[in-house]
Amino acid sequence: MIRWRYGTVTGVRGGWRGCTELEVDVEAREGEDAFSCRGLAYDELVGAPEVGDRVLLNCNAIAKGLGTGGYALVIAVPDRLPADVDAPGHIVKARYTPMQAMRLAVDEDDSPHRAAVEACEDLGGMPVVVADLHSALAPVLAGIHATAPGARVAYVMTDGGSLPAWFSRQLDQLSDRLCTTVTAGQCFGGDLEATNVHNALIAARVVGGADIAIVAQGPGNLGTGTVWGFSGTAAGEAVNAASVLGGRPVASLRISEGDARERHRGISHHSMTAYAKVALAPADVPVPDELPAELEGKIRRQLAELPERHRQIGVDCSGLVEAMEALPVKLSTMGRGLDRDRVYFVAAAAAGRHAAQIAKRRDQ
């Protein structure tokens, strides 16, 4: 199940918050040649490897040619183990895997935030933008700040993709535009930890002081091409969580003009399943006023299939492309940028704009 390999660090490519990116020479095994590749170490788990260190690697992603996670992941630096850290916290993330990590969650007894989280009865109408893919985070954030520049935005990362928040280079680059990141469920490494999406949203509000929350999985979603077999069903569950907590769910549509797979052209079947079948609570569904002409008819027909409980709201998208182009990150979804899948990013930014408009009205 794991392709175990030993390697030697030949170079340190750099890194970002929580991660060290490496060049690694991987030792040969019987029937296999030695090779070189990129490696990734999570500093809090294994320490920061240095040139010359022998490392134990998980090479599954290399063998399978994964795009998002195409690294040999460092499991240990056997000859230079990091020092023990006597940190508070009893919540185990990635439970009963070899890399299970102990974290301090906002909702456990030792947390200084426990009382505030427990006392919170609802979100007071806070807009909660729910998106399928991690790549929506940047455009949603651009749409919010293009409309309400001073809005305090929290990111709630769910565990359908990457478990370590550190894996997201984009999240590191956007951190100064977020008031906090809360890692929920089995994922970890955020500014705050929570046991589930419900308490993550509460923490975003009462600990992070957020005006708006964005909920999306980490990088590397899972999809099988079947109606129910994808990690983005959690988007519908997040709509339900936001609603039951007294928030205002905003369902960001995953729309594509550049995806070659028919099930994702127009409105992705991920959005249709998550919002039409999983989300039992009503949500606002922002619809951008800018739709590709060749797909507009299909998109309108798909919108007509959404349940009447949802509120479809047209959004003026003027200025949103410029706001996204001004971001400090490269926009990319499934390897496609703004030039190859404009409507994907515009639809996400439209959801951000609508949430910002709600937040502004609440403050008046």
GROMACS .gro file of N, CA and C in nm, residues 229-308:
model
  240
  229GLY      N    1  -1.944   0.936  -0.577
  229GLY     CA    2  -1.807   0.903  -0.539
  229GLY      C    3  -1.708   1.015  -0.556
  230PHE      N    4  -1.724   1.122  -0.480
  230PHE     CA    5  -1.627   1.232  -0.484
  230PHE      C    6  -1.629   1.304  -0.349
  231SER      N    7  -1.515   1.358  -0.313
  231SER     CA    8  -1.503   1.419  -0.181
  231SER      C    9  -1.581   1.550  -0.168
  232GLY      N   10  -1.620   1.608  -0.280
  232GLY     CA   11  -1.692   1.735  -0.277
  232GLY      C   12  -1.835   1.725  -0.229
  233THR      N   13  -1.886   1.603  -0.202
  233THR     CA   14  -2.018   1.596  -0.139
  233THR      C   15  -2.019   1.673  -0.007
  234ALA      N   16  -1.900   1.690   0.051
  234ALA     CA   17  -1.890   1.766   0.177
  234ALA      C   18  -1.935   1.910   0.162
  235ALA      N   19  -1.938   1.962   0.038
  235ALA     CA   20  -1.988   2.098   0.017
  235ALA      C   21  -2.135   2.107   0.057
  236GLY      N   22  -2.213   2.004   0.022
  236GLY     CA   23  -2.353   2.004   0.063
  236GLY      C   24  -2.368   1.992   0.213
  237GLU      N   25  -2.282   1.912   0.275
  237GLU     CA   26  -2.286   1.899   0.420
  237GLU      C   27  -2.248   2.030   0.489
  238ALA      N   28  -2.158   2.106   0.428
  238ALA     CA   29  -2.120   2.236   0.485
  238ALA      C   30  -2.235   2.335   0.476
  239VAL      N   31  -2.314   2.328   0.369
  239VAL     CA   32  -2.435   2.411   0.361
  239VAL      C   33  -2.526   2.381   0.479
  240ASN      N   34  -2.547   2.254   0.506
  240ASN     CA   35  -2.632   2.215   0.619
  240ASN      C   36  -2.576   2.265   0.751
  241ALA      N   37  -2.445   2.251   0.769
  241ALA     CA   38  -2.382   2.295   0.894
  241ALA      C   39  -2.398   2.445   0.913
  242ALA      N   40  -2.372   2.521   0.808
  242ALA     CA   41  -2.385   2.667   0.818
  242ALA      C   42  -2.527   2.707   0.852
  243SER      N   43  -2.624   2.638   0.792
  243SER     CA   44  -2.764   2.672   0.816
  243SER      C   45  -2.807   2.640   0.959
  244VAL      N   46  -2.772   2.520   1.008
  244VAL     CA   47  -2.816   2.480   1.141
  244VAL      C   48  -2.753   2.568   1.249
  245LEU      N   49  -2.639   2.629   1.215
  245LEU     CA   50  -2.572   2.719   1.311
  245LEU      C   51  -2.618   2.864   1.298
  246GLY      N   52  -2.714   2.890   1.212
  246GLY     CA   53  -2.763   3.027   1.198
  246GLY      C   54  -2.676   3.114   1.110
  247GLY      N   55  -2.599   3.052   1.021
  247GLY     CA   56  -2.524   3.128   0.921
  247GLY      C   57  -2.607   3.144   0.795
  248ARG      N   58  -2.547   3.209   0.696
  248ARG     CA   59  -2.614   3.230   0.566
  248ARG      C   60  -2.534   3.154   0.460
  249PRO      N   61  -2.574   3.033   0.424
  249PRO     CA   62  -2.496   2.955   0.327
  249PRO      C   63  -2.500   3.018   0.188
  250VAL      N   64  -2.384   3.025   0.125
  250VAL     CA   65  -2.370   3.074  -0.012
  250VAL      C   66  -2.302   2.963  -0.091
  251ALA      N   67  -2.373   2.904  -0.185
  251ALA     CA   68  -2.324   2.788  -0.259
  251ALA      C   69  -2.253   2.833  -0.386
  252SER      N   70  -2.122   2.826  -0.385
  252SER     CA   71  -2.043   2.863  -0.502
  252SER      C   72  -2.052   2.753  -0.607
  253LEU      N   73  -2.091   2.790  -0.727
  253LEU     CA   74  -2.106   2.693  -0.835
  253LEU      C   75  -1.972   2.662  -0.899
  254ARG      N   76  -1.948   2.534  -0.923
  254ARG     CA   77  -1.832   2.493  -1.002
  254ARG      C   78  -1.877   2.484  -1.147
  255ILE      N   79  -1.836   2.580  -1.227
  255ILE     CA   80  -1.875   2.588  -1.368
  255ILE      C   81  -1.747   2.584  -1.451
  256SER      N   82  -1.750   2.513  -1.562
  256SER     CA   83  -1.630   2.505  -1.646
  256SER      C   84  -1.665   2.512  -1.794
  257GLU      N   85  -1.583   2.585  -1.867
  257GLU     CA   86  -1.588   2.584  -2.013
  257GLU      C   87  -1.465   2.516  -2.071
  258GLY      N   88  -1.367   2.486  -1.984
  258GLY     CA   89  -1.240   2.432  -2.031
  258GLY      C   90  -1.219   2.285  -2.000
  259ASP      N   91  -1.303   2.227  -1.916
  259ASP     CA   92  -1.286   2.086  -1.880
  259ASP      C   93  -1.332   1.997  -1.994
  260ALA      N   94  -1.247   1.904  -2.034
  260ALA     CA   95  -1.281   1.815  -2.145
  260ALA      C   96  -1.383   1.709  -2.105
  261ARG      N   97  -1.403   1.687  -1.977
  261ARG     CA   98  -1.497   1.585  -1.930
  261ARG      C   99  -1.639   1.642  -1.929
  262GLU      N  100  -1.728   1.577  -1.999
  262GLU     CA  101  -1.864   1.628  -2.015
  262GLU      C  102  -1.934   1.647  -1.881
  263ARG      N  103  -1.904   1.561  -1.783
  263ARG     CA  104  -1.974   1.572  -1.654
  263ARG      C  105  -1.935   1.698  -1.577
  264HIS      N  106  -1.827   1.763  -1.620
  264HIS     CA  107  -1.785   1.886  -1.553
  264HIS      C  108  -1.807   2.011  -1.639
  265ARG      N  109  -1.850   1.996  -1.764
  265ARG     CA  110  -1.875   2.112  -1.848
  265ARG      C  111  -2.009   2.175  -1.813
  266GLY      N  112  -2.015   2.307  -1.821
  266GLY     CA  113  -2.129   2.376  -1.763
  266GLY      C  114  -2.117   2.368  -1.612
  267ILE      N  115  -2.227   2.345  -1.544
  267ILE     CA  116  -2.219   2.325  -1.399
  267ILE      C  117  -2.177   2.181  -1.374
  268SER      N  118  -2.069   2.163  -1.301
  268SER     CA  119  -2.017   2.030  -1.271
  268SER      C  120  -2.121   1.944  -1.200
  269HIS      N  121  -2.118   1.815  -1.229
  269HIS     CA  122  -2.206   1.725  -1.156
  269HIS      C  123  -2.174   1.726  -1.007
  270HIS      N  124  -2.055   1.768  -0.969
  270HIS     CA  125  -2.023   1.781  -0.826
  270HIS      C  126  -2.115   1.884  -0.760
  271SER      N  127  -2.130   2.000  -0.824
  271SER     CA  128  -2.219   2.102  -0.767
  271SER      C  129  -2.364   2.056  -0.770
  272MET      N  130  -2.404   1.993  -0.880
  272MET     CA  131  -2.543   1.950  -0.891
  272MET      C  132  -2.576   1.846  -0.783
  273THR      N  133  -2.487   1.753  -0.758
  273THR     CA  134  -2.512   1.652  -0.655
  273THR      C  135  -2.507   1.713  -0.516
  274ALA      N  136  -2.404   1.792  -0.488
  274ALA     CA  137  -2.386   1.847  -0.354
  274ALA      C  138  -2.500   1.940  -0.315
  275TYR      N  139  -2.543   2.025  -0.407
  275TYR     CA  140  -2.644   2.125  -0.372
  275TYR      C  141  -2.787   2.077  -0.394
  276ALA      N  142  -2.807   1.989  -0.492
  276ALA     CA  143  -2.943   1.942  -0.519
  276ALA      C  144  -2.981   1.823  -0.433
  277LYS      N  145  -2.882   1.742  -0.391
  277LYS     CA  146  -2.915   1.616  -0.321
  277LYS      C  147  -2.863   1.610  -0.177
  278VAL      N  148  -2.745   1.666  -0.153
  278VAL     CA  149  -2.686   1.657  -0.018
  278VAL      C  150  -2.731   1.772   0.070
  279ALA      N  151  -2.733   1.893   0.015
  279ALA     CA  152  -2.771   2.011   0.092
  279ALA      C  153  -2.923   2.013   0.109
  280LEU      N  154  -2.968   1.986   0.229
  280LEU     CA  155  -3.112   1.986   0.258
  280LEU      C  156  -3.160   2.122   0.304
  281ALA      N  157  -3.068   2.208   0.345
  281ALA     CA  158  -3.102   2.343   0.388
  281ALA      C  159  -3.094   2.437   0.268
  282PRO      N  160  -3.171   2.545   0.270
  282PRO     CA  161  -3.165   2.641   0.159
  282PRO      C  162  -3.035   2.720   0.159
  283ALA      N  163  -2.989   2.755   0.041
  283ALA     CA  164  -2.866   2.834   0.026
  283ALA      C  165  -2.887   2.936  -0.084
  284ASP      N  166  -2.812   3.044  -0.078
  284ASP     CA  167  -2.804   3.137  -0.190
  284ASP      C  168  -2.712   3.076  -0.295
  285VAL      N  169  -2.753   3.081  -0.420
  285VAL     CA  170  -2.672   3.028  -0.530
  285VAL      C  171  -2.641   3.144  -0.625
  286PRO      N  172  -2.525   3.207  -0.609
  286PRO     CA  173  -2.490   3.320  -0.696
  286PRO      C  174  -2.465   3.272  -0.840
  287VAL      N  175  -2.525   3.341  -0.934
  287VAL     CA  176  -2.510   3.310  -1.076
  287VAL      C  177  -2.443   3.429  -1.144
  288PRO      N  178  -2.323   3.410  -1.198
  288PRO     CA  179  -2.255   3.524  -1.260
  288PRO      C  180  -2.330   3.574  -1.382
  289ASP      N  181  -2.330   3.706  -1.404
  289ASP     CA  182  -2.395   3.760  -1.524
  289ASP      C  183  -2.309   3.739  -1.648
  290GLU      N  184  -2.188   3.687  -1.629
  290GLU     CA  185  -2.097   3.660  -1.740
  290GLU      C  186  -2.087   3.509  -1.757
  291LEU      N  187  -2.155   3.455  -1.859
  291LEU     CA  188  -2.151   3.312  -1.888
  291LEU      C  189  -2.108   3.291  -2.033
  292PRO      N  190  -2.030   3.186  -2.062
  292PRO     CA  191  -1.989   3.161  -2.200
  292PRO      C  192  -2.109   3.131  -2.288
  293ALA      N  193  -2.117   3.198  -2.404
  293ALA     CA  194  -2.235   3.188  -2.490
  293ALA      C  195  -2.267   3.045  -2.530
  294GLU      N  196  -2.163   2.966  -2.559
  294GLU     CA  197  -2.186   2.831  -2.607
  294GLU      C  198  -2.238   2.737  -2.498
  295LEU      N  199  -2.227   2.778  -2.371
  295LEU     CA  200  -2.273   2.693  -2.262
  295LEU      C  201  -2.389   2.753  -2.184
  296GLU      N  202  -2.427   2.874  -2.217
  296GLU     CA  203  -2.529   2.942  -2.136
  296GLU      C  204  -2.660   2.864  -2.133
  297GLY      N  205  -2.702   2.811  -2.248
  297GLY     CA  206  -2.826   2.734  -2.250
  297GLY      C  207  -2.821   2.614  -2.159
  298LYS      N  208  -2.710   2.541  -2.164
  298LYS     CA  209  -2.694   2.423  -2.077
  298LYS      C  210  -2.695   2.464  -1.931
  299ILE      N  211  -2.624   2.572  -1.899
  299ILE     CA  212  -2.615   2.616  -1.760
  299ILE      C  213  -2.752   2.658  -1.708
  300ARG      N  214  -2.830   2.727  -1.791
  300ARG     CA  215  -2.964   2.769  -1.748
  300ARG      C  216  -3.053   2.647  -1.724
  301ARG      N  217  -3.040   2.546  -1.808
  301ARG     CA  218  -3.119   2.424  -1.788
  301ARG      C  219  -3.079   2.354  -1.659
  302GLN      N  220  -2.948   2.353  -1.630
  302GLN     CA  221  -2.903   2.291  -1.506
  302GLN      C  222  -2.952   2.369  -1.384
  303LEU      N  223  -2.949   2.500  -1.393
  303LEU     CA  224  -2.997   2.582  -1.282
  303LEU      C  225  -3.145   2.554  -1.254
  304ALA      N  226  -3.220   2.527  -1.359
  304ALA     CA  227  -3.363   2.498  -1.342
  304ALA      C  228  -3.386   2.366  -1.269
  305GLU      N  229  -3.284   2.280  -1.266
  305GLU     CA  230  -3.296   2.151  -1.198
  305GLU      C  231  -3.267   2.162  -1.048
  306LEU      N  232  -3.211   2.274  -1.003
  306LEU     CA  233  -3.183   2.288  -0.860
  306LEU      C  234  -3.314   2.303  -0.783
  307PRO      N  235  -3.321   2.253  -0.662
  307PRO     CA  236  -3.445   2.260  -0.583
  307PRO      C  237  -3.489   2.403  -0.558
  308GLU      N  238  -3.618   2.421  -0.545
  308GLU     CA  239  -3.674   2.555  -0.524
  308GLU      C  240  -3.633   2.614  -0.390
   0.00000   0.00000   0.00000
